[in-house]
CSV table of C-alpha atoms in Angstrom, one decimal:
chain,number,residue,atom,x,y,z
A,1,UNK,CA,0.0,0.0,0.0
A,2,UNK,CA,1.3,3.5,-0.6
A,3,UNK,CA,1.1,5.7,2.2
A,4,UNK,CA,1.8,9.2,2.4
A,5,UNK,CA,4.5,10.6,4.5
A,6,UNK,CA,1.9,12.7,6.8
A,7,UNK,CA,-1.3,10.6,6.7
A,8,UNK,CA,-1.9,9.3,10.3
A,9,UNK,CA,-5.2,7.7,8.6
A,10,UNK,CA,-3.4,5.6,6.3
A,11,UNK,CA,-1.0,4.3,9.0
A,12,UNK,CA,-3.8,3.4,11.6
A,13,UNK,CA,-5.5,1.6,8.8
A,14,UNK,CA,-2.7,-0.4,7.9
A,15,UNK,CA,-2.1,-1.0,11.7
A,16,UNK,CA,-5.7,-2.9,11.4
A,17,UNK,CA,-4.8,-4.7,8.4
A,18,UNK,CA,-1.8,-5.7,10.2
A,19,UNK,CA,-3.4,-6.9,13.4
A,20,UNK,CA,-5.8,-9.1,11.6
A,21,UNK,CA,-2.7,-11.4,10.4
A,22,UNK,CA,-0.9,-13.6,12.9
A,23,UNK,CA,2.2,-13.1,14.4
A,24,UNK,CA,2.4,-9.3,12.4
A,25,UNK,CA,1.5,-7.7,15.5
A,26,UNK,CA,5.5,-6.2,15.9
A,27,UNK,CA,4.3,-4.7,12.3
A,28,UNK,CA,1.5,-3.1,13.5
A,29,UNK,CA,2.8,-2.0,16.7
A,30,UNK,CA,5.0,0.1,14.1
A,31,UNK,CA,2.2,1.7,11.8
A,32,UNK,CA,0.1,3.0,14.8
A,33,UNK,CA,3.2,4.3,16.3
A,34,UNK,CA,3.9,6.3,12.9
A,35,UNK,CA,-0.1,7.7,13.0
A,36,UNK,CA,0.4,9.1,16.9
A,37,UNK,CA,4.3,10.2,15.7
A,38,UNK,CA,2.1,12.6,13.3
A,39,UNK,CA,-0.7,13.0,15.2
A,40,UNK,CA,-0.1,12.8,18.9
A,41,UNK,CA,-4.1,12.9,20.0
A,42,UNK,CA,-5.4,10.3,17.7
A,43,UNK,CA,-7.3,8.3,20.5
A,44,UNK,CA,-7.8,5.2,17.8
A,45,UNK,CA,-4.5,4.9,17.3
A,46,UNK,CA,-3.8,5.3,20.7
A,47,UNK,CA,-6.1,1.9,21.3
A,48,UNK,CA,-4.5,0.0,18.6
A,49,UNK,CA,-1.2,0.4,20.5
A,50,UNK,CA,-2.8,-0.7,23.5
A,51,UNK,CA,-4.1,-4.0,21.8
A,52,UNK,CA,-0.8,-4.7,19.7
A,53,UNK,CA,1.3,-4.7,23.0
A,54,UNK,CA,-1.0,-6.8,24.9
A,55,UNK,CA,-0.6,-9.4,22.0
A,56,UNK,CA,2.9,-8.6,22.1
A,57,UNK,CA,2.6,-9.5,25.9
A,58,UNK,CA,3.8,-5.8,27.1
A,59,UNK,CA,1.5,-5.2,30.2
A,60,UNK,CA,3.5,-2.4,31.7
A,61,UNK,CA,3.5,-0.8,27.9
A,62,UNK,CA,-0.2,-1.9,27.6
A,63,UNK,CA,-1.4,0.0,30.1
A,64,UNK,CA,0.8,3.2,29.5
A,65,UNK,CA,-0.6,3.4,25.6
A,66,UNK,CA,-4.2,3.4,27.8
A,67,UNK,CA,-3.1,6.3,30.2
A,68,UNK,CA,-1.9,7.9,27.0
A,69,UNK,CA,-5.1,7.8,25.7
A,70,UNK,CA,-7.1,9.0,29.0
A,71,UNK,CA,-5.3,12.2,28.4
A,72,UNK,CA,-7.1,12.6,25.1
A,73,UNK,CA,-10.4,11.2,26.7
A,74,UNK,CA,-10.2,11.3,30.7
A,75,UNK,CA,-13.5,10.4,31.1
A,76,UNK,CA,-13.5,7.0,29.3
A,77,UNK,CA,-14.3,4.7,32.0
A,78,UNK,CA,-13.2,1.5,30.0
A,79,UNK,CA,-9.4,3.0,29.9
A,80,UNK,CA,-9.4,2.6,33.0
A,81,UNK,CA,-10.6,-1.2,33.5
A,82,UNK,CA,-8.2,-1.5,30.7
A,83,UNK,CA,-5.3,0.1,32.6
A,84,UNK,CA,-6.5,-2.9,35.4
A,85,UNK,CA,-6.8,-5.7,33.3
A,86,UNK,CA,-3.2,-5.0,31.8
A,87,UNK,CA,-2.3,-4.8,35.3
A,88,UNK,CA,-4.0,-7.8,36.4
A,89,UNK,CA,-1.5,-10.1,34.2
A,90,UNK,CA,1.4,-8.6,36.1
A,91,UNK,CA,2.7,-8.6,40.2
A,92,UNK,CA,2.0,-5.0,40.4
A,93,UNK,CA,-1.7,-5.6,42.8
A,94,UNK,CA,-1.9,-2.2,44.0
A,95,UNK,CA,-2.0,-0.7,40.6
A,96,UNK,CA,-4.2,-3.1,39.1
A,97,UNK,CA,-7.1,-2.7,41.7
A,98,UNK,CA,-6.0,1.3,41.9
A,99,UNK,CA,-6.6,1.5,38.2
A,100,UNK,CA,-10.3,-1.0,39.4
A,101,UNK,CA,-11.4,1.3,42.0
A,102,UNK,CA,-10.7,4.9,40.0
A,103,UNK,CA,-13.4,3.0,37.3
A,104,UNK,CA,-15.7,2.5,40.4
A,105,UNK,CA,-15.3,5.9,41.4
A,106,UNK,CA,-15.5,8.2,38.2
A,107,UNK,CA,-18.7,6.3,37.3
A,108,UNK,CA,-20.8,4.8,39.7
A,109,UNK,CA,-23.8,3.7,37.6
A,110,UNK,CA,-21.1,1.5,35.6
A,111,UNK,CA,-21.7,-2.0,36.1
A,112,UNK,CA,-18.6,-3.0,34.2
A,113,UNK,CA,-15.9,-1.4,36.8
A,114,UNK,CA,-17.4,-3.0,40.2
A,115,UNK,CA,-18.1,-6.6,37.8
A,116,UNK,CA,-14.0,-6.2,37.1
A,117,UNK,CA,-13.2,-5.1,40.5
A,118,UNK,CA,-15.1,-8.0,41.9
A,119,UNK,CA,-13.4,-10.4,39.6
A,120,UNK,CA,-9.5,-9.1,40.4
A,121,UNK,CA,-10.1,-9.7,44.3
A,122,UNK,CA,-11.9,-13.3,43.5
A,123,UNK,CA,-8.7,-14.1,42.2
A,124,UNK,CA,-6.7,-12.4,44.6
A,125,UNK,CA,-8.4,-14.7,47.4
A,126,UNK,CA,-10.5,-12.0,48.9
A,127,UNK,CA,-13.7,-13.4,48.3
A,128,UNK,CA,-16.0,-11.0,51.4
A,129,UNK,CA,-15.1,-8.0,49.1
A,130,UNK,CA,-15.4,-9.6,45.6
A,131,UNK,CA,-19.4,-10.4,46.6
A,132,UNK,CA,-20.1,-6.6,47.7
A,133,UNK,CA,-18.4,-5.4,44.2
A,134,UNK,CA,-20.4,-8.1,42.5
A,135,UNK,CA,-23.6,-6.9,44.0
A,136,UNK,CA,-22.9,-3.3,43.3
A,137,UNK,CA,-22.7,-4.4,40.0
A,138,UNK,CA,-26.1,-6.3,39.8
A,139,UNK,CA,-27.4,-2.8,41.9
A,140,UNK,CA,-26.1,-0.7,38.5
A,141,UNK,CA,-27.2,-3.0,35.7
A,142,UNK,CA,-29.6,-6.0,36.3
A,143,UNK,CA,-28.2,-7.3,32.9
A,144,UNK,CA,-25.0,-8.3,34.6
A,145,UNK,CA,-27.0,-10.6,36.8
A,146,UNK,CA,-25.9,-13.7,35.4
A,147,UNK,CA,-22.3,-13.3,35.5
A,148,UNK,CA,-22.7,-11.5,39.0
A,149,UNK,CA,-24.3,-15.4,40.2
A,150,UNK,CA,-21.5,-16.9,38.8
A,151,UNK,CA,-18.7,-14.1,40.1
A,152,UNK,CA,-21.1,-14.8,43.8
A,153,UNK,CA,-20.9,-19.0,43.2
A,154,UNK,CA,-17.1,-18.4,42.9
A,155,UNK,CA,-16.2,-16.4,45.8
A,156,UNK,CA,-18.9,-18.1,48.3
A,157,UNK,CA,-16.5,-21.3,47.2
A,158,UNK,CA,-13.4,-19.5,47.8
A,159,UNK,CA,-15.1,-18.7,51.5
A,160,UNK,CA,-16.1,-22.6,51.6
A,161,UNK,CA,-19.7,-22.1,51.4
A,162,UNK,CA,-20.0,-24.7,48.6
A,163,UNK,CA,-24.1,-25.2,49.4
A,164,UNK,CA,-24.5,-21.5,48.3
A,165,UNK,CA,-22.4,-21.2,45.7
A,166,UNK,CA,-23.6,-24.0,43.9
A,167,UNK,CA,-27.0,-22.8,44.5
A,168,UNK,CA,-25.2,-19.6,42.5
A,169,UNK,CA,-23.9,-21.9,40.0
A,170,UNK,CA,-27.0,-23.5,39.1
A,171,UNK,CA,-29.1,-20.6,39.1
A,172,UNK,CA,-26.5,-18.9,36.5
A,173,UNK,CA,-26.9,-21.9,34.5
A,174,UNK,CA,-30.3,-21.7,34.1
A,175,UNK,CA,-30.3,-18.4,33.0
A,176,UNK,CA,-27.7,-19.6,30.3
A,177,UNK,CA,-28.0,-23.3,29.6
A,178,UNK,CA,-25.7,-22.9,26.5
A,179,UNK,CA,-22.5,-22.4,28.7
A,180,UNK,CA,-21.1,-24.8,28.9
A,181,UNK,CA,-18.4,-23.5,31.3
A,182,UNK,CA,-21.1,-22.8,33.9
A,183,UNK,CA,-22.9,-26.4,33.0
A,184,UNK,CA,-18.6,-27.7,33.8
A,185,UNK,CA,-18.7,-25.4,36.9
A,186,UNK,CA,-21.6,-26.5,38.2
A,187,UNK,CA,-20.8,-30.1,37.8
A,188,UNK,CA,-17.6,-29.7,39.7
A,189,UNK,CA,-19.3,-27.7,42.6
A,190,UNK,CA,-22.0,-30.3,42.9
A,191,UNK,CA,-19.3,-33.3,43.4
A,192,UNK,CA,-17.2,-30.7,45.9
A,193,UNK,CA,-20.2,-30.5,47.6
A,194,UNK,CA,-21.1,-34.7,47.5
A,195,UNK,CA,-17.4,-34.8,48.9
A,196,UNK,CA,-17.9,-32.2,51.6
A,197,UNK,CA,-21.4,-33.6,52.7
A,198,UNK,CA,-20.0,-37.0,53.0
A,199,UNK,CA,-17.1,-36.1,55.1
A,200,UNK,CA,-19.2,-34.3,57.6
A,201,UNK,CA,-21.1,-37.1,57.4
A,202,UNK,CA,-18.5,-39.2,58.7
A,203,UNK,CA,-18.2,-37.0,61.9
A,204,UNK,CA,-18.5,-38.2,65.4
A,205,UNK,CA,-17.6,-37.4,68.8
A,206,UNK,CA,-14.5,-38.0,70.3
């Protein structure tokens, strides 16, 4: 393709092209570094940085190329889950659920920050906080409902409450009997539970 030497458009187009063909992320990396090089407050370009790297497996880089963009846009909410998801993949805790909580905070009727936020401490082993963020979430947008059951299911069995969560699990997989993930889940926290019931079963008094 000929590109022009100034044309930002023509290099964030190619950066596209690029990122649709395996392993030419490097490539494309390259052509949406050209379009900011000429214009610095091209927000798409910006993005397409952001999603090179992370294929590219740069975290820390990821989640610059987003605080890059929040300059252009400071009020985009999803740069700033982005910023915590990059972080997420990384040892760096207090940034990721820093970047998770400023989401929370600059928009509270957002179901998608608390729903992430909820997800980073399930897997951080703090399942008591996960639930309130998952709730919060179901509290902003009742359409989040079924992945708040199944965020619930897993911290309630992170907290060893296996009768609730797979009460969670199966009433998520009702509302989606396709997924098969939460059909796999719910299977695996029915024989937990099997396990758990017969072993208290087994009890007795010394």
């Amino acid at each position: 393709i000929q590109l022009l030497p100034q044309d930002s458009d023509a290099y964030f187009a190619l950066g596209n092209a690029l990122r649709g063909q395996s392993d030419r992320e490097a490539e494309a990396l390259a052509a949406y570094d050209a379009a900011v090089a000429i214009t610095p407050t091209d927000y798409e370009s910006h993005l397409g940085r952001a999603a090179a790297l992370s294929a590219l497996g740069e975290p820390i880089q990821e989640a610059e190329a987003y605080r890059t963009a929040l300059k252009i846009k400071p009020g985009d909410v999803r740069l700033w889950i982005n910023i915590g998801v990059a972080y997420s993949g990384t040892d760096d805790i207090e940034t990721a659920e820093a970047a998770f909580r400023e989401a929370v905070a600059i928009a509270p009727d957002d179901a998608r920050p608390p729903l992430n936020l909820g997800r980073y401490l399930a897997k951080l082993a703090r399942p008591a906080e996960a639930i309130d963020q998952f709730y919060a979430a179901a509290v902003a947008d009742a359409e989040y409902f079924e992945e708040v059951k199944l965020g619930v299911g897993t911290a309630r069995a992170q907290q060893g409450r296996l009768a609730e969560a797979t009460a969670n699990f199966a009433s998520a997989s009702r509302m989606s009997p396709k997924n098969e993930e939460l059909k796999s889940s719910l299977v695996e926290m029915e024989r937990r539970a099997a396990e758990l019931e017969e072993l208290q079963s087994g009890l007795t008094n010394a």
